[in-house]
C-alpha cells in the first residue's frame, strides 16, 4: 500500500525517496517544485523531467500562489476519512509557476469557490508528511 | 473505404444486475462468455487462435495463459488489455489488427464483470467501485497527491471537467439532463437494461441529489455486474456466419494522462486524436454515421466526447444536443441500448456494451430498439478520468 492513515482514518501520503524533499518542505510551510533547466517547473515529484526525461532538475521554492482552474464541491464525501468535512471543495489549482495541483480548498465557504479565484497554499503537517491545501487570497 | 480484413461475427451479453445471483470466478465467466459468443457466431471453438481479456483475478500474473489453459485453447495471439472503460473497444481494434497482419484469424474478446463465489458463504456482494481505483499502490503519484486531497473514485474528477466546461462555455444543466433522459428512454427497449421500466424526466434529473457539483445523481452511472463478449474473425470467415458481418473499418487510440489534474486540457481530451484517426482510417464522415455509441459514465462525458470526436466545434456541444433528438427514433440516435446511464455500468462489460450495441444494430438484431437503417456506427470507449480513449468505426458488410 502506498498510503498511511492518521488515527482518525484520513489517508495521507507515504513519501518515497523522490518525493521526500517535497514533503519535508511542506512540513515547514514551504511549497517546492522541481525545475528542469530546459522545460521549467513540473509537478508531481518525478525522477525525470516529463518533457525531456532529463535528470538535471533542481528543487526550487515556489510562490505557493495559484488560481482555481476547476473545482467541485463533494457533497457525499467520496474520500474515506473526509466524511465529517462534507461538503468540501476540491480544486485543480494552476500554480503561478505553471503546473497544476489538486488540493482541498479550506477556510472558505465551498459555495463561494469559483474558477479563476486566486488562492494560496496552506500546509497541514500529518504524521511524517503534510497535506497541501489552498485557501482564497485576501 | 475503410479496412475490410476483420469483422465482428458473434455477440454475447448478460443482463446487468446490481446484485449478481450466480457468483463465478472470472475464468468461469470467461468460459461461459466464450461458449455463448462462439455459439452466436456458429464458429467452432477449435478455430479460436486469438484471445483478449482484462487482468484475470485468479491469475494476476500470466493471465492470458491461465485463460488459454482453462478454456482449452491454443492461441497465436493473447493479450491482457487494461484501459478501463476503453478496454472493450481497445480489444476490438487489437483483434482486428492482429487478424489483418495474419497473427491470428479468430479472436475472442472477453469482458466479464462478476463477483467470485464468497469464500465463506454469505450474501452476494453489491457492486461497488473501489474508491482508490488502484491509486494507492506504493509509489503511486495519486496516492501521494490526489487521494489525500479527496480526489478519489471517478465522480469528483468528471465534475472538474463539467465545472471547467461551465467556466469556459457556460453549462446548461437542462441540456445535460436531456442526455440522461433520452438515454433512459432508449433503455426502455433494452431487455438487459437495469433501468428498463423506469423512464425519467428532465425535472427528475434536475431534482436529483447533488453529488459533486455540478453533477447530480441521475447524471451518474449505476455500477453493477454483467458480462459481454465479441467474436472477431477474418472477413472470409465472418461471411460464412449467420449474421451480417460488422467490419472494424477504422480505429484510433490515445492516452496522455491518468489523473484529470494532469490532463493536457480538461476540455480538449484524447478522444480528438483517437476519433480523428478512426474516421480517417475508415474514410468516413461524421455526417454519415447512423448511430453514435458514445461512452457515457456521466452526462458530461457525452457532451465533451461529441465535441472532441468532431461532431461539432468546441463549445457547441450543448446546441448540438438541444437541436437533436437522441432517441432511437430521433434524428441522431445515441446509445440505443440506453448507454450505461440507462442500462447500468457492469464494469468493463459496460464499456464493451457500446460496441456490442453498435454491432447488434449493424447486424439488424436490436429487436424492439432496432434502427430503421444502420450501416455505419461510431463507438468509443473512455477509460479512467477522460484518459484512455479508443474510437471505432464499424460498418455493416
Ligand atoms: Zn526537461
Coordinates of C-alpha atoms and ligand atoms in Angstrom, one line a residue:
Chain A
X1 CA 0.0 0.0 0.0
X2 CA 1.2 3.5 -0.8
X3 CA -0.8 5.3 1.8
X4 CA -0.7 5.7 5.6
X5 CA -3.6 6.8 7.8
X6 CA -4.0 9.2 10.7
X7 CA -5.6 7.8 13.9
X8 CA -8.8 9.4 12.6
X9 CA -8.6 7.4 9.4
X10 CA -7.5 10.1 7.0
X11 CA -5.4 8.8 4.2
X12 CA -2.1 10.7 3.8
X13 CA 0.9 10.2 1.5
X14 CA 3.6 7.7 2.1
X15 CA 6.7 9.7 1.0
X16 CA 9.3 7.9 -1.1
X17 CA 12.9 9.0 -1.8
X18 CA 11.8 11.0 -4.9
X19 CA 9.0 12.9 -3.1
X20 CA 10.6 13.2 0.3
X21 CA 12.0 16.8 -0.3
X22 CA 8.6 18.0 -1.3
X23 CA 7.0 16.7 2.0
X24 CA 9.9 17.9 4.2
X25 CA 9.5 21.4 2.8
X26 CA 5.7 21.2 3.1
X27 CA 6.1 20.3 6.8
X28 CA 8.0 23.6 7.2
X29 CA 5.3 25.5 5.4
X30 CA 7.1 25.8 2.1
X31 CA 6.0 24.8 -1.4
X32 CA 8.9 23.5 -3.5
X33 CA 8.8 22.3 -7.1
X34 CA 11.3 20.6 -9.4
X35 CA 12.6 22.7 -12.2
X36 CA 14.2 21.4 -15.4
X37 CA 16.8 23.9 -16.8
X38 CA 15.2 23.4 -20.3
X39 CA 11.5 22.9 -19.6
X40 CA 10.8 24.7 -16.4
X41 CA 8.7 23.6 -13.4
X42 CA 6.9 20.3 -13.2
X43 CA 4.7 18.6 -10.6
X44 CA 4.3 16.0 -9.1
X45 CA 7.8 14.9 -8.0
X46 CA 9.5 12.7 -10.5
X47 CA 12.9 11.2 -11.1
X48 CA 12.9 12.6 -14.7
X49 CA 11.6 15.7 -16.3
X50 CA 8.3 14.7 -18.1
X51 CA 9.2 16.7 -21.2
X52 CA 12.9 15.8 -21.9
X53 CA 13.4 13.0 -19.5
X54 CA 16.4 14.8 -18.2
X55 CA 17.6 14.3 -14.6
X56 CA 19.4 17.6 -14.1
X57 CA 16.4 19.3 -12.4
X58 CA 16.7 21.1 -9.1
X59 CA 14.3 21.7 -6.2
X60 CA 13.2 25.4 -6.1
X61 CA 11.0 27.5 -3.9
X62 CA 7.5 28.2 -5.4
X63 CA 5.3 31.1 -4.5
X64 CA 2.5 29.0 -3.1
X65 CA 0.1 31.1 -5.1
X66 CA -2.2 30.0 -7.9
X67 CA -5.7 30.2 -9.4
X68 CA -8.6 27.8 -9.4
X69 CA -8.5 26.1 -12.8
X70 CA -11.6 24.0 -11.9
X71 CA -13.2 22.6 -8.8
X72 CA -16.1 20.5 -7.5
X73 CA -18.0 20.5 -4.2
X74 CA -18.2 16.9 -3.0
X75 CA -21.5 16.7 -1.2
X76 CA -21.3 13.0 -0.3
X77 CA -17.7 12.5 0.6
X78 CA -16.2 10.0 -1.8
X79 CA -12.9 10.1 0.1
X80 CA -12.6 7.7 3.0
X81 CA -11.7 9.8 6.1
X82 CA -13.3 13.0 4.9
X83 CA -16.9 12.2 5.7
X84 CA -17.0 14.7 8.5
X85 CA -15.9 17.5 6.3
X86 CA -18.8 17.2 3.8
X87 CA -19.5 19.4 1.8
X88 CA -15.9 20.2 0.8
X89 CA -14.4 21.8 -2.2
X90 CA -11.6 20.1 -4.2
X91 CA -9.9 22.3 -6.7
X92 CA -7.4 21.8 -9.5
X93 CA -5.1 24.7 -8.8
X94 CA -2.9 26.2 -11.6
X95 CA 0.2 27.3 -9.7
X96 CA 1.9 30.6 -10.6
X97 CA 4.8 28.6 -11.8
X98 CA 2.6 26.7 -14.3
X99 CA 2.0 23.2 -13.1
X100 CA -1.4 22.1 -11.9
X101 CA -2.0 20.6 -8.5
X102 CA -5.2 19.1 -6.9
X103 CA -6.0 20.2 -3.3
X104 CA -8.8 20.8 -1.0
X105 CA -9.9 24.5 -0.6
X106 CA -10.1 25.2 3.1
X107 CA -11.1 28.0 5.4
X108 CA -13.8 29.2 3.0
X109 CA -17.4 28.6 2.1
X110 CA -17.4 25.9 -0.6
X111 CA -20.3 27.7 -2.4
X112 CA -18.1 30.8 -2.8
X113 CA -15.5 29.0 -4.8
X114 CA -15.2 29.9 -8.5
X115 CA -12.9 29.3 -11.4
X116 CA -10.2 31.9 -11.7
X117 CA -10.2 32.6 -8.0
X118 CA -6.8 33.5 -6.5
X119 CA -5.7 31.1 -3.9
X120 CA -2.6 30.4 -1.8
X121 CA -1.2 27.2 -0.2
X122 CA -1.8 26.2 3.4
X123 CA 0.2 23.3 4.9
X124 CA -1.2 20.7 7.3
X125 CA 1.6 18.5 8.8
X126 CA 0.3 15.0 9.4
X127 CA 2.4 12.0 10.6
X128 CA 5.8 12.4 8.8
X129 CA 4.4 14.2 5.8
X130 CA 2.0 17.1 5.1
X131 CA -1.2 17.7 3.1
X132 CA -1.2 20.8 1.0
X133 CA -4.4 22.8 0.9
X134 CA -5.3 26.1 -0.7
X135 CA -7.3 29.0 0.6
X136 CA -8.7 32.1 -1.0
X137 CA -6.2 35.0 -1.0
X138 CA -7.3 38.0 1.0
Chain B
X1 CA -13.4 2.8 -47.9
X2 CA -12.0 1.6 -44.6
X3 CA -10.5 -1.6 -43.5
X4 CA -12.2 -4.8 -44.5
X5 CA -9.9 -7.5 -43.1
X6 CA -11.7 -8.3 -39.8
X7 CA -15.3 -8.3 -38.7
X8 CA -17.4 -8.9 -35.6
X9 CA -19.3 -12.2 -36.2
X10 CA -20.7 -13.0 -32.8
X11 CA -22.0 -11.3 -29.6
X12 CA -22.7 -12.4 -26.1
X13 CA -24.1 -10.1 -23.4
X14 CA -25.6 -10.6 -20.0
X15 CA -28.3 -8.6 -18.3
X16 CA -26.9 -6.1 -16.0
X17 CA -27.6 -6.7 -12.3
X18 CA -27.0 -4.7 -9.1
X19 CA -26.7 -8.0 -7.2
X20 CA -25.4 -11.0 -9.1
X21 CA -27.2 -14.1 -8.2
X22 CA -24.8 -16.6 -9.7
X23 CA -21.3 -15.7 -8.4
X24 CA -18.5 -17.2 -10.5
X25 CA -14.8 -16.9 -10.9
X26 CA -13.5 -14.7 -13.7
X27 CA -12.1 -17.7 -15.5
X28 CA -15.5 -19.4 -15.3
X29 CA -17.2 -16.3 -16.6
X30 CA -14.7 -16.2 -19.5
X31 CA -15.5 -19.8 -20.4
X32 CA -19.3 -19.1 -20.3
X33 CA -19.0 -15.9 -22.4
X34 CA -16.7 -17.7 -24.9
X35 CA -19.2 -20.5 -25.3
X36 CA -22.0 -18.0 -25.9
X37 CA -20.1 -15.9 -28.4
X38 CA -18.9 -18.9 -30.3
X39 CA -22.4 -20.3 -30.5
X40 CA -23.8 -17.0 -31.6
X41 CA -21.2 -16.8 -34.4
X42 CA -21.6 -20.5 -35.2
X43 CA -17.9 -20.9 -35.1
X44 CA -16.2 -24.0 -33.6
X45 CA -14.0 -23.4 -30.6
X46 CA -11.0 -25.0 -32.3
X47 CA -11.0 -22.1 -34.8
X48 CA -10.1 -19.7 -32.0
X49 CA -6.5 -18.6 -32.2
X50 CA -6.6 -15.2 -30.5
X51 CA -7.6 -14.1 -27.0
X52 CA -8.1 -10.7 -25.5
X53 CA -9.1 -10.4 -21.9
X54 CA -8.8 -8.0 -18.9
X55 CA -6.5 -8.7 -15.9
X56 CA -7.5 -12.1 -14.5
X57 CA -8.3 -12.0 -10.8
X58 CA -7.4 -15.7 -10.3
X59 CA -4.1 -15.2 -12.1
X60 CA -2.7 -11.7 -11.5
X61 CA 0.4 -12.9 -13.4
X62 CA 0.2 -15.0 -16.5
X63 CA -3.4 -14.2 -17.1
X64 CA -3.6 -15.0 -20.8
X65 CA -2.0 -18.4 -20.4
X66 CA -4.2 -19.1 -17.4
X67 CA -7.3 -18.4 -19.5
X68 CA -6.0 -20.4 -22.5
X69 CA -5.4 -23.3 -20.2
X70 CA -8.8 -23.0 -18.5
X71 CA -10.7 -22.7 -21.8
X72 CA -8.6 -25.3 -23.5
X73 CA -7.4 -23.0 -26.3
X74 CA -4.2 -22.9 -28.4
X75 CA -3.8 -19.3 -29.4
X76 CA -1.3 -17.4 -31.6
X77 CA -2.1 -14.1 -30.1
X78 CA -3.0 -13.3 -26.5
X79 CA -3.1 -10.1 -24.6
X80 CA -4.4 -8.6 -21.3
X81 CA -5.8 -5.1 -22.0
X82 CA -6.1 -2.6 -19.2
X83 CA -7.7 0.5 -20.5
X84 CA -10.6 0.9 -18.0
X85 CA -13.7 1.9 -19.8
X86 CA -11.9 1.8 -23.1
X87 CA -10.8 -1.8 -22.6
X88 CA -13.5 -3.4 -24.7
X89 CA -13.0 -1.0 -27.7
X90 CA -9.3 -1.4 -27.3
X91 CA -9.6 -5.2 -27.5
X92 CA -11.7 -5.0 -30.7
X93 CA -9.1 -3.0 -32.7
X94 CA -6.3 -5.1 -31.4
X95 CA -8.1 -8.2 -32.5
X96 CA -8.8 -6.6 -36.0
X97 CA -5.2 -5.5 -36.3
X98 CA -3.9 -8.9 -35.3
X99 CA -6.2 -10.6 -37.8
X100 CA -5.2 -8.2 -40.6
X101 CA -1.5 -8.8 -40.2
X102 CA -2.0 -12.5 -40.0
X103 CA -1.1 -13.0 -36.4
X104 CA -4.3 -14.9 -35.9
X105 CA -7.7 -15.4 -37.6
X106 CA -10.4 -15.7 -34.9
X107 CA -10.3 -13.8 -31.7
X108 CA -12.3 -14.0 -28.5
X109 CA -12.9 -10.6 -26.9
X110 CA -14.0 -11.2 -23.3
X111 CA -15.2 -8.7 -20.7
X112 CA -16.7 -10.4 -17.6
X113 CA -17.6 -8.3 -14.5
X114 CA -19.0 -10.7 -12.0
X115 CA -18.3 -11.3 -8.3
X116 CA -16.5 -14.5 -7.3
X117 CA -18.2 -17.0 -5.0
X118 CA -17.8 -15.8 -1.4
X119 CA -15.0 -17.6 0.4
X120 CA -17.0 -18.4 3.5
X121 CA -20.7 -18.2 2.4
X122 CA -22.6 -15.1 2.9
X123 CA -24.7 -12.9 0.6
X124 CA -23.5 -11.9 -2.9
X125 CA -21.8 -8.6 -2.7
X126 CA -23.3 -5.4 -4.2
X127 CA -21.2 -3.9 -7.0
X128 CA -19.0 -1.1 -5.6
X129 CA -16.2 0.6 -7.3
X130 CA -13.0 0.6 -5.2
X131 CA -12.6 4.2 -4.0
X132 CA -9.0 4.5 -4.9
X133 CA -9.1 2.7 -8.3
X134 CA -5.6 1.3 -7.8
X135 CA -4.2 4.7 -7.0
X136 CA -3.0 3.6 -3.6
X137 CA -0.1 1.4 -4.8
X138 CA 3.4 2.1 -3.3
X139 CA 5.0 4.9 -5.2
X140 CA 1.7 6.0 -6.9
X141 CA 1.5 9.7 -7.6
X142 CA -2.2 9.5 -6.9
X143 CA -1.6 8.0 -3.5
X144 CA 0.6 10.9 -2.6
X145 CA -1.1 13.9 -4.1
X146 CA -4.7 13.1 -5.1
X147 CA -6.1 10.7 -2.6
X148 CA -5.1 12.8 0.4
X149 CA -6.8 15.8 -1.3
X150 CA -10.0 13.8 -1.6
X151 CA -9.8 13.3 -5.4
X152 CA -10.8 9.6 -5.4
X153 CA -13.2 7.4 -7.3
X154 CA -14.3 9.0 -10.6
X155 CA -17.1 11.4 -9.9
X156 CA -15.0 14.3 -8.4
X157 CA -12.7 14.1 -11.5
X158 CA -15.5 14.2 -14.0
X159 CA -17.2 17.0 -12.0
X160 CA -14.0 19.0 -12.5
X161 CA -14.4 18.6 -16.3
X162 CA -18.0 19.8 -16.0
X163 CA -17.1 22.8 -13.8
X164 CA -14.4 23.8 -16.2
X165 CA -16.9 23.5 -19.1
X166 CA -19.2 25.8 -17.2
X167 CA -16.4 28.4 -16.7
X168 CA -15.3 28.3 -20.4
X169 CA -18.5 27.8 -22.3
X170 CA -21.3 28.1 -19.8
X171 CA -23.3 25.0 -18.8
X172 CA -27.0 24.4 -19.3
X173 CA -28.0 21.8 -16.8
X174 CA -31.2 21.1 -18.7
X175 CA -29.1 20.1 -21.7
X176 CA -27.0 17.7 -19.7
X177 CA -30.2 16.3 -18.1
X178 CA -31.7 15.8 -21.6
X179 CA -28.8 13.4 -22.4
X180 CA -29.7 11.3 -19.4
X181 CA -33.4 11.4 -20.2
X182 CA -33.0 10.4 -23.9
X183 CA -30.6 7.6 -23.0
X184 CA -33.1 6.4 -20.3
X185 CA -35.8 6.4 -23.0
X186 CA -33.6 4.2 -25.2
X187 CA -33.1 1.8 -22.3
X188 CA -36.9 1.1 -22.3
X189 CA -36.5 -1.2 -25.3
X190 CA -33.4 -3.0 -24.0
X191 CA -34.2 -6.1 -22.0
X192 CA -30.8 -6.1 -20.5
X193 CA -31.1 -2.6 -19.1
X194 CA -31.1 -2.1 -15.4
X195 CA -33.5 0.9 -15.7
X196 CA -36.0 -0.7 -18.1
X197 CA -39.4 0.2 -16.9
X198 CA -38.1 3.3 -15.2
X199 CA -38.2 6.3 -17.6
X200 CA -37.2 9.7 -16.2
X201 CA -37.8 13.4 -17.0
X202 CA -35.6 16.4 -17.2
X203 CA -37.2 17.6 -13.9
X204 CA -36.3 14.3 -12.3
X205 CA -32.6 14.8 -13.2
X206 CA -32.5 18.4 -12.1
X207 CA -34.2 17.5 -8.8
X208 CA -31.9 14.5 -8.1
X209 CA -29.4 14.8 -5.3
X210 CA -26.3 16.9 -5.9
X211 CA -23.3 14.6 -5.7
X212 CA -20.3 16.5 -6.9
X213 CA -21.2 19.9 -8.3
X214 CA -22.4 20.3 -10.9
X215 CA -23.1 16.6 -11.4
X216 CA -26.3 15.2 -10.0
X217 CA -27.3 11.6 -9.1
X218 CA -29.2 10.9 -12.3
X219 CA -26.2 12.0 -14.4
X220 CA -24.0 9.3 -12.9
X221 CA -23.9 5.6 -13.9
X222 CA -25.1 2.9 -11.5
X223 CA -22.3 0.4 -11.0
X224 CA -23.5 -3.2 -11.5
X225 CA -22.4 -6.7 -12.6
X226 CA -22.6 -8.2 -16.0
X227 CA -20.6 -9.6 -18.9
X228 CA -20.1 -9.1 -22.6
X229 CA -18.0 -10.7 -25.3
X230 CA -17.4 -10.5 -29.0
X231 CA -16.1 -12.9 -31.6
X232 CA -13.9 -11.1 -34.1
X233 CA -12.7 -13.0 -37.2
X234 CA -11.5 -12.6 -40.7
X235 CA -13.9 -11.2 -43.2
X236 CA -13.9 -14.5 -45.1
X237 CA -14.9 -16.5 -42.1
X238 CA -17.4 -13.8 -40.9
X239 CA -19.1 -14.0 -44.3
X240 CA -19.9 -17.7 -43.7
X241 CA -21.6 -16.9 -40.4
X242 CA -25.3 -16.4 -39.6
X243 CA -25.1 -12.7 -39.2
X244 CA -24.3 -9.6 -41.3
X245 CA -20.5 -9.2 -40.7
X246 CA -19.6 -5.9 -39.0
X247 CA -16.3 -4.6 -40.3
X248 CA -13.8 -2.9 -38.0
X249 CA -13.4 -0.2 -40.6
X250 CA -11.3 2.3 -38.6
X251 CA -9.9 2.7 -35.2
X252 CA -7.8 5.1 -33.1
X253 CA -6.4 5.1 -29.6
X254 CA -4.9 7.9 -27.5
X255 CA -3.6 8.2 -23.9
X256 CA -2.0 11.2 -22.3
X257 CA -2.7 11.2 -18.6
X258 CA -4.2 9.2 -15.7
X259 CA -5.4 11.8 -13.3
X260 CA -7.6 14.6 -14.7
X261 CA -5.3 17.0 -12.8
X262 CA -2.6 16.4 -15.3
X263 CA -4.7 16.2 -18.5
X264 CA -3.1 18.4 -21.1
X265 CA -6.5 20.2 -21.3
X266 CA -9.6 19.4 -19.3
X267 CA -11.9 20.0 -22.3
X268 CA -9.8 19.1 -25.3
X269 CA -9.2 15.5 -24.5
X270 CA -7.5 12.5 -26.2
X271 CA -10.7 11.3 -28.0
X272 CA -10.0 14.1 -30.5
X273 CA -6.9 12.3 -31.8
X274 CA -8.4 8.8 -31.4
X275 CA -11.6 9.7 -33.3
X276 CA -9.6 11.6 -35.9
X277 CA -7.6 8.5 -36.7
X278 CA -10.6 6.3 -36.7
X279 CA -12.7 8.4 -39.1
X280 CA -9.6 9.0 -41.3
X281 CA -8.8 5.3 -41.5
X282 CA -12.4 4.4 -42.3
X283 CA -12.7 7.2 -44.9
X284 CA -16.0 8.0 -43.2
X285 CA -17.6 11.4 -42.5
X286 CA -19.1 12.4 -39.2
X287 CA -22.4 13.1 -41.0
X288 CA -22.6 9.6 -42.4
X289 CA -23.0 7.7 -39.2
X290 CA -26.3 6.1 -38.3
X291 CA -25.5 5.5 -34.7
X292 CA -23.3 7.2 -32.1
X293 CA -22.4 4.7 -29.4
X294 CA -20.6 7.1 -27.0
X295 CA -19.1 6.1 -23.7
X296 CA -21.3 7.7 -21.0
X297 CA -20.1 7.2 -17.4
X298 CA -21.5 10.7 -16.9
X299 CA -23.6 13.1 -18.9
X300 CA -20.6 15.5 -19.2
X301 CA -18.6 12.6 -20.8
X302 CA -21.1 12.5 -23.6
X303 CA -21.0 16.3 -24.1
X304 CA -17.3 16.6 -24.3
X305 CA -17.0 13.5 -26.4
X306 CA -19.4 14.8 -29.0
X307 CA -17.2 17.9 -29.3
X308 CA -13.9 16.2 -29.2
X309 CA -14.9 13.4 -31.7
X310 CA -15.6 16.2 -34.1
X311 CA -19.4 16.1 -34.4
X312 CA -19.4 19.8 -33.6
X313 CA -16.9 22.5 -32.7
X314 CA -15.7 23.0 -29.1
X315 CA -18.3 24.8 -27.0
X316 CA -21.1 24.0 -29.4
X317 CA -22.0 20.6 -27.9
X318 CA -25.0 21.9 -26.0
X319 CA -26.5 23.4 -29.1
X320 CA -25.8 20.2 -30.9
X321 CA -27.7 18.2 -28.3
X322 CA -30.5 20.7 -28.0
X323 CA -31.1 20.7 -31.7
X324 CA -31.3 16.9 -31.9
X325 CA -33.4 14.0 -30.7
X326 CA -31.0 11.4 -29.3
X327 CA -33.6 8.7 -29.0
X328 CA -33.6 5.6 -31.3
X329 CA -36.3 7.1 -33.5
X330 CA -34.8 10.5 -33.4
X331 CA -32.5 12.3 -35.9
X332 CA -29.3 11.5 -34.1
X333 CA -29.6 8.2 -32.3
X334 CA -27.2 8.0 -29.3
X335 CA -26.6 4.8 -27.3
X336 CA -29.7 3.0 -28.5
X337 CA -29.2 0.4 -25.7
X338 CA -29.7 3.2 -23.2
X339 CA -26.0 3.7 -22.7
X340 CA -24.5 3.0 -19.3
X341 CA -26.6 5.8 -17.8
X342 CA -29.7 3.9 -18.9
X343 CA -28.6 0.2 -18.9
X344 CA -26.2 0.3 -16.0
X345 CA -22.4 0.1 -15.8
X346 CA -21.3 -3.5 -15.4
X347 CA -17.6 -2.6 -15.2
X348 CA -15.6 -3.4 -18.3
X349 CA -18.7 -5.0 -19.9
X350 CA -20.3 -1.6 -19.8
X351 CA -17.6 -0.2 -22.0
X352 CA -17.8 -3.2 -24.4
X353 CA -21.6 -2.7 -24.4
X354 CA -21.1 0.4 -26.6
X355 CA -19.5 -1.9 -29.2
X356 CA -21.9 -4.8 -28.8
X357 CA -24.9 -2.5 -29.3
X358 CA -23.3 -1.0 -32.4
X359 CA -22.7 -4.5 -33.7
X360 CA -26.2 -5.6 -32.9
X361 CA -27.7 -2.6 -34.7
X362 CA -25.5 -3.1 -37.7
X363 CA -26.4 -6.8 -37.8
X364 CA -30.1 -5.9 -37.6
X365 CA -30.5 -7.7 -34.3
X366 CA -31.5 -5.0 -31.9
X367 CA -35.1 -6.2 -31.6
X368 CA -37.6 -3.5 -30.4
X369 CA -34.8 -1.0 -30.4
X370 CA -33.7 -1.6 -33.9
X371 CA -32.9 1.5 -36.0
X372 CA -34.6 1.7 -39.4
X373 CA -31.3 2.0 -41.1
X374 CA -27.9 1.2 -39.7
X375 CA -24.9 0.7 -41.9
X376 CA -22.2 2.8 -40.2
X377 CA -21.6 3.4 -36.5
X378 CA -19.2 5.3 -34.3
X379 CA -18.4 3.6 -31.0
X380 CA -15.9 4.7 -28.4
X381 CA -14.6 3.9 -25.0
X382 CA -13.3 6.3 -22.3
X383 CA -11.2 4.9 -19.6
X384 CA -10.1 6.4 -16.3
X385 CA -10.5 10.2 -15.9
X386 CA -11.2 11.1 -19.6
X387 CA -7.8 9.4 -20.0
X388 CA -7.7 6.2 -22.1
X389 CA -9.6 6.9 -25.3
X390 CA -10.4 4.4 -28.1
X391 CA -12.6 5.2 -31.1
X392 CA -14.0 2.6 -33.6
X393 CA -15.8 3.0 -36.9
X394 CA -17.9 -0.1 -37.5
X395 CA -19.5 -0.8 -40.8
X396 CA -22.1 -3.4 -41.9
X397 CA -21.0 -5.6 -44.8
Ligands
LIG1 ZN1 13.2 18.9 -19.3

